[in-house]
Amino acid sequence: MKMSKLFVQTLREYPNDAEAISHKLLVRAGFIKKLANGIYTYMPLAQRVLTKISNIVREEMNSSGAQELLMPFVQPAEIWQKSKRWQVYGKELLRVKDRHDVDMCLAPTHEEVITTVVGEVVNSYKQLPVNLYQIQTKFRDEIRPRFGLLRGREFIMKDAYSFHTSQEDLEREYKVMGDTYTRIFNRCGLETKAVQSDSGAIGGNVSHEYMVLVDTPTGENDVFYCENCNYSANSNHAQSILLNETTDGGFEKEEIVDTPNTKTIEELAKFLNTKPECILKAVAYIADSKPVIAMIRGDKEIEETKLLNALQALEIRPMENDEIVKYLNSAPGFISYLGVDKNKVKVLFDKTASGMKNFVIGANIKDKHIVGKNLEEGIEFVDISTVKEGELCPCCKKPLKVTKGIEVGNIFQLGTKYSQPMQACYTDPEGQLKPFIMGCYGIGVSRTMAAAIEKYHDDFGIIWPKEIAPFHVDIVPVNIDDAQQAKIAYDLYNKLCELNIETVIDDRADRAGVKFKDADLIGFPIRITVGKTISEGLVEFKTRKDGAVSKLTFEEAVKECQKILLN
Ligand code: ATP
Ligand code: MG
């Protein structure tokens, strides 16, 4: 490819609407163009990277026995009503009407279609198991599209769905897919960590996310992990053992006390000469328009994903002050579960409350708390709290660490979540109709491209891992008008192309400095400069990854390319 012909526009400056480095670099290096919020054109350079990632995904999925198909992107509401997700998916599902006034939607995921298809094709247990996948555009009307391709509204996903006759067979395939994912990401030059996760809108019981660990806010997930035993989990799912599971406030008598000007837990603790962990805090929410109080130890916070799951609710939000007065008949800042009508207000106790004795709790009256309180017998505790770094691993009791991660893949054991409501069944050996036992497996193809940049870049631009680089080599003749330089550069170019090495020759009449800048920005793994040293029969060979420069003969340069790229 001649640089003069490559359809690319690099920019001098970073775009001013970008925060994430991958977003900045994808735009500045001419890989993507924004059309609307969260919606981008993949320019030729990006398309080459996406094709490479997709091919790696294909090769590995095929070799693990999955088969590729392609499902419709526009889908009728009917199948979503059947799975009951039409009502529950919320605004991320972009709904449209066709000319006949029929409800349709743009696919955010494909469980409904694949379950319908397999339900129609598979009759007998003899046709199972089967694993089908596609690589396709998805649309999710994300509430906060950001970070460019990391969280777009339109994005490319590989999604696979497997169908089984037993939980054991599903677990076997789940493991196969997990190993396949590790191989796929490794081949893309990315190390990933498989962490336990919440199943979210896709549903099911067991799921793992494949995280690229990064130390920047673009890692939107907090990952807790144990260096001793390999436990790791997304913060929305992580568990821990507290350093001090039991606390005693030491108040001998239960009584109401004045606590003026104590707005925070810390101020209250100081005022009463106690510790936050001796205060039982109440946090009020509205869950699917119903009032809820979550009771939790004062030094801990509510993990809203866990709370949502414990309530089996679709949406939660904090209660407003006027709602606290209305629903709880309480003073904001001083609320507790005591005295609320349990028929009207749902009360949950986090497991951290279970070890508390003689604690402090709101008195439902402004500027007043009760001290020396103890919980009644028979309370059921649930896990609805966040984990903090340093708390102990639930498996081996060693301190947990935390890091940030970008979720590039996700695998789920779905069970019969879709086959049951959609009545997608097969006949077992006894002639009985049984719903399929399903798994599903996603990879964010476009997000993986961005994650690779988050991981591999420097102040000058992108540093592509060679496996997914848009081109391998950039040949830069310092002066294209110099006939001898041009000849050697073209000879080298032809030779590398013959060897199937993807090469660009920068035939533009620009200054060498401009060409070097673009080479670094776009991130070619190898740059070969053809300049004055050709009088000594040498070219300059530079590897992007480490910046190492050497002077090589024409033949040595070709060999070095082969050595670096083809193994
Ligand atoms: P997230 O928690 O980041 O919103 P998700 O868990 O909802 O993602 P899945 O349904 O698990 O996403 O989709 C499978 C994969 O698709 C994800 O692991 C991720 O790599 C990718 N993906 C999901 N949403 C987006 C998005 N808005 N933009 C780009 N890639 C995405
Ligand atoms: Mg996910």
XYZ file of C-alpha atoms and ligand atoms in Angstrom:
599
model
C 0.000 0.000 0.000
C 1.272 3.417 -0.925
C 0.838 5.934 1.848
C -0.280 8.483 -0.743
C -3.214 6.196 -1.562
C -4.071 4.994 1.951
C -7.409 6.494 2.963
C -6.260 7.984 6.216
C -6.178 11.406 7.792
C -3.930 11.835 10.792
C -4.439 14.875 12.990
C -1.901 17.150 14.673
C -3.916 17.363 17.871
C -5.970 15.062 20.011
C -9.749 15.534 19.717
C -11.033 17.635 22.601
C -14.023 15.423 23.363
C -11.894 12.396 24.247
C -10.722 11.311 27.698
C -9.433 7.793 27.130
C -6.038 7.431 25.472
C -7.396 4.776 23.085
C -10.146 7.169 22.016
C -7.655 10.024 21.520
C -5.256 7.877 19.531
C -7.889 6.130 17.405
C -9.177 9.520 16.284
C -5.815 11.260 15.904
C -4.209 8.366 14.029
C -7.151 8.234 11.628
C -8.652 4.888 12.654
C -12.178 6.071 13.467
C -14.523 8.937 12.627
C -17.383 9.927 14.859
C -20.813 10.085 13.271
C -22.920 10.539 16.396
C -22.481 9.994 20.110
C -21.115 6.447 20.546
C -21.364 5.730 16.810
C -18.227 5.582 14.659
C -17.046 4.734 11.176
C -14.200 2.239 11.220
C -11.759 3.667 8.676
C -9.556 1.315 6.601
C -6.798 1.096 9.237
C -9.296 0.150 11.936
C -11.073 -2.273 9.657
C -7.791 -4.112 9.092
C -7.297 -4.480 12.848
C -10.905 -5.599 13.368
C -10.530 -8.168 10.592
C -7.429 -9.559 12.248
C -9.089 -9.805 15.653
C -12.161 -11.382 14.031
C -9.999 -13.911 12.200
C -8.250 -14.925 15.405
C -11.675 -15.273 17.038
C -12.903 -17.372 14.082
C -9.911 -19.668 14.013
C -10.066 -20.371 17.718
C -13.857 -20.742 17.881
C -13.837 -23.076 14.871
C -11.040 -25.166 16.302
C -13.055 -25.497 19.524
C -15.927 -26.918 17.503
C -18.239 -23.903 17.249
C -19.905 -23.044 13.924
C -20.351 -19.570 12.502
C -23.725 -18.207 11.385
C -25.126 -14.705 11.021
C -28.397 -13.597 12.595
C -30.634 -10.604 11.887
C -29.714 -7.267 13.430
C -33.293 -5.975 13.292
C -35.633 -8.170 15.287
C -39.364 -8.320 15.939
C -40.579 -7.512 19.473
C -42.504 -10.777 19.483
C -39.519 -12.949 20.417
C -38.486 -10.455 23.101
C -41.987 -10.574 24.535
C -41.754 -14.334 24.623
C -38.531 -14.248 26.669
C -40.087 -11.460 28.818
C -37.138 -9.168 28.098
C -39.222 -6.660 26.090
C -40.540 -5.371 29.414
C -37.334 -5.599 31.424
C -34.495 -4.572 29.090
C -35.059 -0.845 29.600
C -33.831 1.993 27.432
C -30.666 0.303 26.198
C -32.905 -1.634 23.814
C -33.555 0.705 20.898
C -37.141 0.106 19.823
C -38.536 1.121 16.451
C -41.770 0.562 14.548
C -41.848 -0.696 10.989
C -44.224 0.643 8.310
C -46.947 -1.756 9.478
C -46.677 -0.350 12.996
C -45.081 -3.559 14.234
C -42.673 -3.172 17.182
C -39.094 -4.017 16.280
C -35.721 -3.507 17.940
C -32.033 -3.228 17.119
C -30.179 -6.228 18.514
C -28.230 -5.607 21.727
C -27.610 -9.383 21.976
C -29.062 -12.491 20.290
C -30.358 -15.015 22.834
C -33.931 -14.655 21.562
C -33.086 -15.294 17.911
C -30.713 -18.204 18.494
C -33.128 -19.890 20.910
C -35.855 -19.595 18.276
C -33.605 -20.955 15.515
C -32.238 -23.890 17.494
C -35.721 -24.649 18.844
C -36.939 -25.006 15.273
C -34.019 -27.070 13.976
C -33.194 -29.374 16.889
C -35.758 -32.015 17.797
C -33.748 -34.769 19.376
C -31.058 -35.080 22.047
C -29.033 -36.760 19.271
C -28.503 -33.345 17.645
C -26.911 -31.912 20.789
C -24.625 -30.362 21.922
C -24.181 -27.534 19.460
C -22.337 -24.212 19.737
C -23.139 -21.433 17.237
C -21.505 -18.035 16.959
C -21.484 -14.880 14.890
C -19.463 -11.706 14.609
C -21.792 -8.796 14.203
C -22.814 -5.246 14.997
C -24.789 -4.724 18.191
C -26.671 -1.654 19.310
C -27.131 -0.695 22.946
C -28.442 2.761 23.712
C -25.953 3.125 26.561
C -26.827 5.759 29.146
C -23.234 7.011 29.122
C -21.402 6.142 25.906
C -17.797 7.161 26.474
C -14.164 6.349 25.934
C -14.669 5.957 22.173
C -14.840 2.298 21.200
C -14.582 1.096 24.795
C -18.211 1.970 25.436
C -19.946 2.770 22.188
C -23.616 2.558 21.369
C -22.947 0.654 18.169
C -20.131 -1.889 18.500
C -18.924 -5.214 17.163
C -19.350 -8.358 19.202
C -18.608 -12.014 18.769
C -21.449 -13.847 20.450
C -21.727 -17.602 20.793
C -24.549 -19.723 22.189
C -24.327 -23.378 23.184
C -27.127 -25.890 23.722
C -26.926 -28.975 25.935
C -28.913 -31.817 27.457
C -27.323 -31.570 30.897
C -25.694 -29.140 33.305
C -22.513 -31.279 33.217
C -22.261 -30.934 29.464
C -22.805 -27.172 29.739
C -20.030 -26.987 32.341
C -17.724 -28.919 30.010
C -18.374 -26.457 27.164
C -18.095 -23.489 29.539
C -14.585 -24.636 30.374
C -13.746 -25.165 26.688
C -14.935 -21.612 25.934
C -12.985 -20.192 28.890
C -9.774 -21.776 27.550
C -10.640 -20.611 24.035
C -11.029 -17.033 25.310
C -7.667 -17.088 27.022
C -6.080 -18.262 23.754
C -7.927 -15.663 21.665
C -6.835 -12.756 23.831
C -3.281 -14.077 24.098
C -3.084 -14.242 20.319
C -4.262 -10.621 20.222
C -1.281 -9.806 22.441
C -3.457 -9.281 25.523
C -3.169 -10.961 28.857
C -6.559 -11.362 30.540
C -7.816 -12.380 33.946
C -11.007 -14.422 34.216
C -13.003 -13.028 37.134
C -16.292 -14.093 38.693
C -19.021 -11.647 37.807
C -22.628 -10.682 38.137
C -24.779 -11.951 35.287
C -26.664 -8.676 34.654
C -29.254 -8.391 31.892
C -28.082 -11.588 30.156
C -28.933 -13.626 33.235
C -28.054 -17.083 34.510
C -26.140 -18.240 37.533
C -22.450 -18.569 36.835
C -20.447 -16.136 34.763
C -16.876 -14.981 34.287
C -15.579 -11.799 32.758
C -12.287 -11.636 30.884
C -10.540 -8.489 32.040
C -7.584 -6.633 30.640
C -6.052 -5.132 33.761
C -5.190 -1.432 33.479
C -4.357 1.259 35.988
C -6.521 4.021 34.542
C -10.177 5.067 34.946
C -10.901 3.524 31.539
C -10.887 0.241 33.414
C -14.491 0.755 34.414
C -14.535 -2.337 36.608
C -12.876 -2.808 39.969
C -11.433 -6.289 40.195
C -10.671 -7.798 43.589
C -8.144 -10.590 43.561
C -6.137 -12.777 45.864
C -2.471 -13.380 45.115
C -2.448 -16.460 47.284
C -5.263 -18.586 45.879
C -6.272 -17.031 42.538
C -9.719 -15.900 43.698
C -10.813 -12.917 41.621
C -14.143 -11.197 41.159
C -15.696 -8.048 39.780
C -16.563 -5.627 42.602
C -20.253 -6.074 41.782
C -19.916 -9.720 42.787
C -16.872 -9.899 45.080
C -17.093 -11.299 48.587
C -14.807 -10.859 51.557
C -14.362 -11.717 55.172
C -14.090 -8.649 57.386
C -10.990 -8.100 59.480
C -13.250 -7.529 62.498
C -16.464 -9.446 61.993
C -17.871 -8.605 65.410
C -18.109 -5.171 67.004
C -19.399 -4.023 70.359
C -20.421 -0.396 70.843
C -20.017 -0.814 74.591
C -23.162 1.174 75.421
C -24.570 -0.555 78.472
C -28.072 0.794 78.358
C -30.432 1.190 75.407
C -31.472 4.836 75.311
C -32.237 7.732 73.010
C -29.517 10.379 72.965
C -29.183 13.808 71.373
C -26.803 13.902 68.432
C -26.939 17.461 67.059
C -24.834 18.550 64.040
C -23.770 15.030 63.130
C -24.242 14.843 59.375
C -21.895 11.986 58.584
C -21.177 8.617 60.132
C -17.697 9.882 61.075
C -19.103 12.967 62.834
C -21.635 10.823 64.671
C -18.971 8.316 65.749
C -16.763 11.117 67.019
C -19.638 12.780 68.866
C -20.590 9.539 70.634
C -16.978 8.546 71.190
C -17.401 5.331 69.259
C -16.365 3.930 65.844
C -18.221 3.839 62.507
C -18.345 0.027 62.716
C -20.463 0.361 65.885
C -23.168 2.305 64.031
C -25.896 0.477 62.122
C -26.538 2.664 59.087
C -29.799 2.718 57.138
C -29.753 3.514 53.411
C -33.132 4.113 51.782
C -33.918 3.300 48.142
C -36.809 3.186 45.744
C -36.719 -0.150 43.932
C -39.146 -0.480 41.018
C -41.206 2.320 42.672
C -41.345 0.587 46.066
C -39.570 1.810 49.235
C -36.674 -0.235 50.592
C -34.339 0.199 53.571
C -30.930 -1.475 53.513
C -29.254 -1.800 56.923
C -25.468 -2.009 56.885
C -22.540 -1.543 59.251
C -21.458 2.115 59.384
C -18.006 1.604 57.870
C -19.368 -0.308 54.864
C -21.153 0.751 51.661
C -24.038 -0.749 49.700
C -23.130 -2.516 46.430
C -26.143 -1.610 44.313
C -25.813 -4.549 41.888
C -26.001 -6.962 44.809
C -28.942 -5.049 46.256
C -30.735 -5.139 42.903
C -30.229 -8.907 42.717
C -31.291 -9.480 46.334
C -34.504 -7.569 45.613
C -34.893 -9.128 42.161
C -35.625 -5.588 41.027
C -35.012 -3.965 37.661
C -34.158 -0.460 38.817
C -33.099 1.181 42.046
C -32.350 4.731 43.049
C -31.674 6.477 46.362
C -34.776 7.765 48.148
C -35.290 11.545 48.102
C -35.729 13.424 51.386
C -39.440 14.077 50.836
C -39.949 10.362 50.132
C -38.166 9.500 53.390
C -40.715 11.604 55.254
C -43.601 10.179 53.216
C -42.738 6.458 53.177
C -40.736 6.072 56.378
C -42.231 8.787 58.525
C -38.661 9.524 59.514
C -36.191 12.398 59.558
C -33.617 12.237 56.734
C -30.209 11.472 58.254
C -31.722 9.697 61.263
C -33.590 6.810 59.669
C -33.691 3.226 60.838
C -35.771 0.126 60.220
C -37.322 0.414 63.688
C -40.964 1.304 63.558
C -41.420 1.036 59.773
C -44.431 -0.870 58.495
C -42.809 -3.996 57.053
C -45.853 -4.616 54.875
C -45.152 -1.366 53.083
C -41.377 -1.046 53.289
C -39.000 -3.870 52.488
C -36.095 -4.105 54.952
C -32.826 -5.886 54.139
C -29.922 -6.521 56.505
C -26.426 -6.804 55.111
C -24.339 -9.624 56.522
C -21.996 -7.070 58.109
C -24.824 -6.208 60.542
C -24.859 -9.721 61.946
C -21.807 -9.292 64.185
C -22.890 -6.017 65.827
C -23.658 -5.621 69.522
C -24.771 -2.614 71.588
C -24.672 -0.434 68.513
C -25.898 3.043 67.559
C -28.889 3.453 65.228
C -31.038 6.347 64.001
C -34.081 7.172 66.128
C -36.180 8.384 63.153
C -36.254 11.783 64.896
C -34.153 14.766 63.879
C -30.919 15.049 65.895
C -31.553 11.830 67.815
C -30.032 8.337 67.809
C -30.537 5.239 69.913
C -27.433 3.775 71.555
C -26.962 0.309 73.075
C -29.300 -1.361 70.592
C -29.157 -5.059 69.641
C -30.842 -6.873 66.767
C -33.832 -9.111 67.353
C -33.550 -12.878 66.863
C -34.387 -14.471 63.536
C -33.162 -11.783 61.181
C -32.036 -13.042 57.769
C -28.838 -11.491 56.469
C -27.873 -11.027 52.825
C -24.659 -9.896 51.124
C -25.306 -6.419 49.738
C -22.063 -4.651 50.656
C -19.012 -3.574 48.683
C -15.645 -5.137 49.356
C -12.677 -3.025 50.376
C -9.038 -3.688 49.591
C -7.344 -5.441 52.509
C -10.430 -7.353 53.600
C -9.851 -11.081 53.535
C -10.235 -13.511 50.634
C -13.430 -15.596 51.008
C -11.487 -18.696 49.931
C -8.173 -18.513 51.787
C -8.481 -15.528 54.159
C -5.438 -13.692 52.786
C -5.835 -9.913 52.165
C -7.556 -9.005 48.896
C -6.076 -6.548 46.420
C -7.892 -4.360 43.944
C -7.113 -3.214 40.409
C -9.030 -1.810 37.455
C -10.065 -3.833 34.441
C -11.588 -3.502 30.989
C -14.082 -6.273 30.298
C -13.265 -7.658 26.847
C -15.189 -10.926 27.130
C -17.879 -12.542 29.212
C -19.061 -16.148 29.468
C -22.333 -17.252 31.094
C -24.014 -20.450 32.136
C -27.589 -19.550 31.288
C -29.348 -22.799 32.093
C -32.968 -22.664 30.933
C -33.443 -18.908 31.376
C -34.408 -18.483 27.708
C -35.417 -21.978 26.588
C -38.036 -22.287 29.358
C -40.108 -19.155 28.643
C -39.564 -19.487 24.899
C -40.537 -23.163 25.010
C -37.486 -24.252 23.070
C -37.270 -27.982 23.695
C -35.767 -31.261 22.485
C -36.914 -34.833 23.128
C -34.751 -36.859 25.481
C -34.076 -40.640 25.100
C -37.309 -41.363 26.999
C -39.325 -39.293 24.553
C -39.853 -36.472 27.067
C -39.787 -32.814 25.990
C -37.012 -30.922 27.803
C -35.914 -27.270 27.577
C -32.354 -26.751 26.284
C -29.668 -26.043 28.826
C -27.773 -23.084 27.417
C -24.552 -21.134 27.697
C -23.553 -17.877 26.023
C -20.197 -16.332 25.337
C -19.408 -12.765 24.210
C -16.299 -10.932 23.072
C -16.222 -7.213 22.400
C -14.274 -7.186 19.137
C -14.182 -3.395 18.768
C -13.570 -2.973 22.506
C -10.637 -5.395 22.276
C -9.031 -3.154 19.645
C -9.347 -0.163 21.993
C -8.172 -2.193 25.005
C -5.006 -3.137 23.114
C -4.265 0.582 22.654
C -4.973 1.301 26.332
C -2.340 -1.298 27.089
C 0.188 -0.522 24.362
C 0.967 3.111 23.571
C 3.464 5.831 24.404
C 3.622 9.617 24.057
C 4.086 9.286 20.290
C 1.221 6.956 19.472
C 0.013 3.399 19.278
C 2.300 0.384 19.670
C 0.344 -2.432 18.004
C 1.036 -6.012 18.976
C 2.204 -7.508 15.674
C -0.692 -10.004 15.541
C -3.329 -7.272 15.178
C -1.336 -4.389 13.663
C -3.061 -2.859 10.619
C 0.231 -3.125 8.685
C 3.522 -4.619 9.757
C 6.153 -2.444 8.128
C 6.374 1.205 7.101
C 9.106 1.971 4.590
C 10.122 5.621 4.694
C 12.260 6.947 1.844
C 13.694 10.152 3.303
C 13.575 11.842 -0.077
C 11.247 10.190 -2.566
C 12.602 12.462 -5.333
C 16.034 10.884 -4.951
C 15.958 8.198 -7.669
C 18.321 5.866 -5.872
C 16.464 6.073 -2.553
C 13.177 5.555 -4.327
C 14.490 2.493 -6.169
C 15.823 0.799 -3.040
C 12.650 1.654 -1.119
C 10.460 0.158 -3.858
C 12.679 -2.920 -4.197
C 12.358 -3.485 -0.475
C 8.616 -2.872 -0.640
C 8.162 -5.396 -3.467
C 10.299 -7.971 -1.710
C 8.332 -7.695 1.572
C 4.981 -7.812 -0.244
C 6.145 -10.968 -2.033
C 6.787 -12.486 1.398
C 3.219 -11.595 2.464
C 4.475 -9.010 4.901
C 1.905 -6.220 5.063
C 3.865 -3.166 4.088
C 3.254 0.512 3.488
C 5.653 2.678 1.532
C 5.500 6.333 2.489
C 5.792 7.752 -1.015
C 4.545 11.210 -0.012
C 6.654 14.231 -0.843
C 6.542 15.339 2.815
C 9.527 15.926 5.066
C 10.938 12.812 6.737
C 9.962 14.212 10.147
C 6.290 14.247 9.183
C 6.504 10.655 7.952
C 8.278 9.504 11.129
C 5.588 11.139 13.272
C 2.837 9.359 11.383
C 4.704 6.050 11.562
C 4.885 6.307 15.349
C 1.316 7.574 15.676
C -0.213 4.790 13.553
C 1.999 2.305 15.337
C 3.634 0.141 12.652
C 5.646 -2.537 14.492
C 8.613 -1.934 12.137
C 9.873 1.178 10.353
C 12.576 0.986 7.708
C 14.135 4.280 6.694
C 15.865 4.534 3.342
C 18.123 7.574 3.442
C 21.686 8.705 2.888
C 23.211 5.527 4.337
C 22.280 3.660 1.184
C 25.631 4.892 -0.121
C 27.088 2.397 2.389
C 24.458 -0.185 1.362
C 22.541 0.236 4.639
C 19.009 1.079 5.711
C 17.804 2.086 9.194
C 15.691 -0.550 10.927
C 13.550 0.527 13.895
C 11.217 -1.528 16.071
C 8.315 0.452 17.525
C 8.015 -1.571 20.704
C 11.416 -0.740 22.157
C 12.583 2.039 19.822
C 15.719 -0.005 18.996
C 17.501 1.217 15.863
C 20.063 -0.663 13.808
C 21.720 -0.224 10.456
C 21.178 -3.256 8.248
C 21.805 -4.265 4.676
C 18.818 -4.738 2.390
C 18.970 -8.529 2.843
C 19.423 -8.326 6.607
C 16.430 -5.987 6.867
C 14.235 -8.457 4.989
C 15.429 -11.319 7.199
C 14.855 -9.307 10.358
C 11.262 -8.549 9.264
C 10.648 -12.242 8.704
C 12.204 -13.121 12.035
C 10.110 -10.626 13.977
C 6.824 -11.070 12.149
C 6.558 -14.617 11.048
C 7.227 -16.466 14.259
P -20.526 -3.706 30.250
O -20.653 -4.275 31.629
O -19.153 -3.203 29.941
O -21.608 -2.733 29.893
P -21.865 -6.013 29.382
O -21.472 -6.912 30.483
O -23.185 -5.384 29.380
O -20.738 -4.893 29.223
P -22.011 -8.266 27.592
O -23.459 -8.374 27.429
O -21.310 -9.182 28.508
O -21.632 -6.751 27.979
O -21.348 -8.246 26.137
C -20.233 -9.023 25.746
C -19.037 -8.150 25.432
O -19.372 -7.105 24.523
C -18.487 -7.440 26.641
O -17.634 -8.282 27.371
C -17.759 -6.261 26.018
O -16.458 -6.657 25.623
C -18.571 -5.962 24.776
N -19.424 -4.771 25.000
C -20.536 -4.680 25.741
N -21.053 -3.450 25.717
C -20.236 -2.726 24.911
C -20.232 -1.368 24.478
N -21.182 -0.519 24.850
N -19.236 -0.952 23.645
C -18.273 -1.806 23.256
N -18.225 -3.093 23.639
C -19.181 -3.556 24.452
Mg -20.629 -8.556 30.433
